GROMACS .gro file of C-alpha atoms in nm:
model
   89
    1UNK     CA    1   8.016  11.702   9.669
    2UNK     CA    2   7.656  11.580   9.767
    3UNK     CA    3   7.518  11.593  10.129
    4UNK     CA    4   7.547  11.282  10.299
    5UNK     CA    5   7.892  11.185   9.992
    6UNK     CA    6   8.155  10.929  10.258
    7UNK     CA    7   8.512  11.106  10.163
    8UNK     CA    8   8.764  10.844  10.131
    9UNK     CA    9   9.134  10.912  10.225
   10UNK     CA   10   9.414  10.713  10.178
   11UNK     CA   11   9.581  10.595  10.477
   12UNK     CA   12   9.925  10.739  10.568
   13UNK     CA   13  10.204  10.510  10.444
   14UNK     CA   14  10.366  10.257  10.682
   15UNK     CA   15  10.581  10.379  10.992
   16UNK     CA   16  10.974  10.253  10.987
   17UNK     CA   17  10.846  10.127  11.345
   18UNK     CA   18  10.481   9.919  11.143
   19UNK     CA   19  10.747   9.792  10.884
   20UNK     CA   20  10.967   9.668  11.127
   21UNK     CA   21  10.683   9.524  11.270
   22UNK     CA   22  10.543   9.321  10.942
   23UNK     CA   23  10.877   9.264  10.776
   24UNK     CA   24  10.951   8.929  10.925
   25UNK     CA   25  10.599   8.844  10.838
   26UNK     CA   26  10.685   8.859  10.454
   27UNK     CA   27  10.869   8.582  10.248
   28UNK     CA   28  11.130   8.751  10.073
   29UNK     CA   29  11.210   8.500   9.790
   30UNK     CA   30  11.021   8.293   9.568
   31UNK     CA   31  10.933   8.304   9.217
   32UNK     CA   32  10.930   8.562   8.971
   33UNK     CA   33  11.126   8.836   8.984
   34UNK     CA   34  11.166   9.109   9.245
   35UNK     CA   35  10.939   9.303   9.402
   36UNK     CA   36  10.958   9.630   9.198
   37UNK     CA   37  10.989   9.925   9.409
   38UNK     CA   38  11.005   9.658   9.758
   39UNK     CA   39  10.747   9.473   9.976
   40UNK     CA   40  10.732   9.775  10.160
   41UNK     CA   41  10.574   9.991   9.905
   42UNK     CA   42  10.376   9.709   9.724
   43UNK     CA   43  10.199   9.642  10.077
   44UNK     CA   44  10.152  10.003  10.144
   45UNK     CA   45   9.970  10.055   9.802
   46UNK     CA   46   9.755   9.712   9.887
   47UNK     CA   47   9.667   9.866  10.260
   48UNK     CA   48   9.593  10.213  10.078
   49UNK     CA   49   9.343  10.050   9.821
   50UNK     CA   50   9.153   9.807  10.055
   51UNK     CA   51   9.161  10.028  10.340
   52UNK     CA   52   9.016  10.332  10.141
   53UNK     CA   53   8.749  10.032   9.956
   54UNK     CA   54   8.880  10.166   9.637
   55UNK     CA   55   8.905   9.964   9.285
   56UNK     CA   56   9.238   9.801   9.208
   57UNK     CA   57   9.234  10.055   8.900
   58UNK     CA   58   9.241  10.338   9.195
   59UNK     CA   59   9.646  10.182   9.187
   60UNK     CA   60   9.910  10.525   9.168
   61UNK     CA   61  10.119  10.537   8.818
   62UNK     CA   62  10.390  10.341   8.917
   63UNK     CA   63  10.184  10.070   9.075
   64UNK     CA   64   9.990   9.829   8.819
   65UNK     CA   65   9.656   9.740   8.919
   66UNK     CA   66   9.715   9.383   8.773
   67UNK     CA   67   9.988   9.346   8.957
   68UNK     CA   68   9.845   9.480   9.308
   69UNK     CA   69   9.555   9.274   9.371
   70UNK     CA   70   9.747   8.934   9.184
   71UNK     CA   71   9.976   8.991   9.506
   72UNK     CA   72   9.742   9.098   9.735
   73UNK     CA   73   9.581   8.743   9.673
   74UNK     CA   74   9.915   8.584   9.681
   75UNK     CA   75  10.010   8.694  10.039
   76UNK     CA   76   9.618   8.611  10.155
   77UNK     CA   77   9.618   8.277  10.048
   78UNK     CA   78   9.951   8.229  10.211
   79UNK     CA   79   9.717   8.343  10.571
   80UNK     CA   80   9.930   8.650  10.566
   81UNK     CA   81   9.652   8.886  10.707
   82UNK     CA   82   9.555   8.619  10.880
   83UNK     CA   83   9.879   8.622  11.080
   84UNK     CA   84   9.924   8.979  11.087
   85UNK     CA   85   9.565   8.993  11.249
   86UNK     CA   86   9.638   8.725  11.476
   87UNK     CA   87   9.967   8.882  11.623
   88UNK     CA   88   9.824   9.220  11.657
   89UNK     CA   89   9.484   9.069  11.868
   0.00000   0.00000   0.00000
């Protein structure tokens, strides 16, 4: 490591309480297919990535990086953060 080097860490994954929280804030249907793996664990991979100002390729192994940031701008053109700002001011 160099003097001065920012470590980045990943934040924790969500609380049963935080997903509770967002849950109803998330459209469940839609097109496509299924959320692989769940909502839960696609947003907590998003939050883990832009939080920690990491490159979508940063994504774990069974996450795609394609697939991350195409929802990622999916659910922020639908004002998602927007709203999940909004409640939590």
């Amino acid at each position: 490591k160099t003097a001065g080097a920012i470590e980045r860490s990943a934040p924790a994954p969500m609380t049963d309480a935080e997903w509770e929280a967002i849950a109803p804030f998330l459209r469940m249907g839609g097109r496509g297919r299924p959320i692989e793996g769940g909502a839960r664990a696609r947003l907590d991979a998003v939050f883990r990535i832009v939080s920690g100002k990491l490159p979508w390729g940063a994504a774990q192994e069974n996450q795609r990086a394609d697939t991350l940031s195409r929802q990622f701008r999916r659910w922020a053109q639908a004002g998602l953060f927007a709203r999940l700002l909004k409640t939590v001011a």
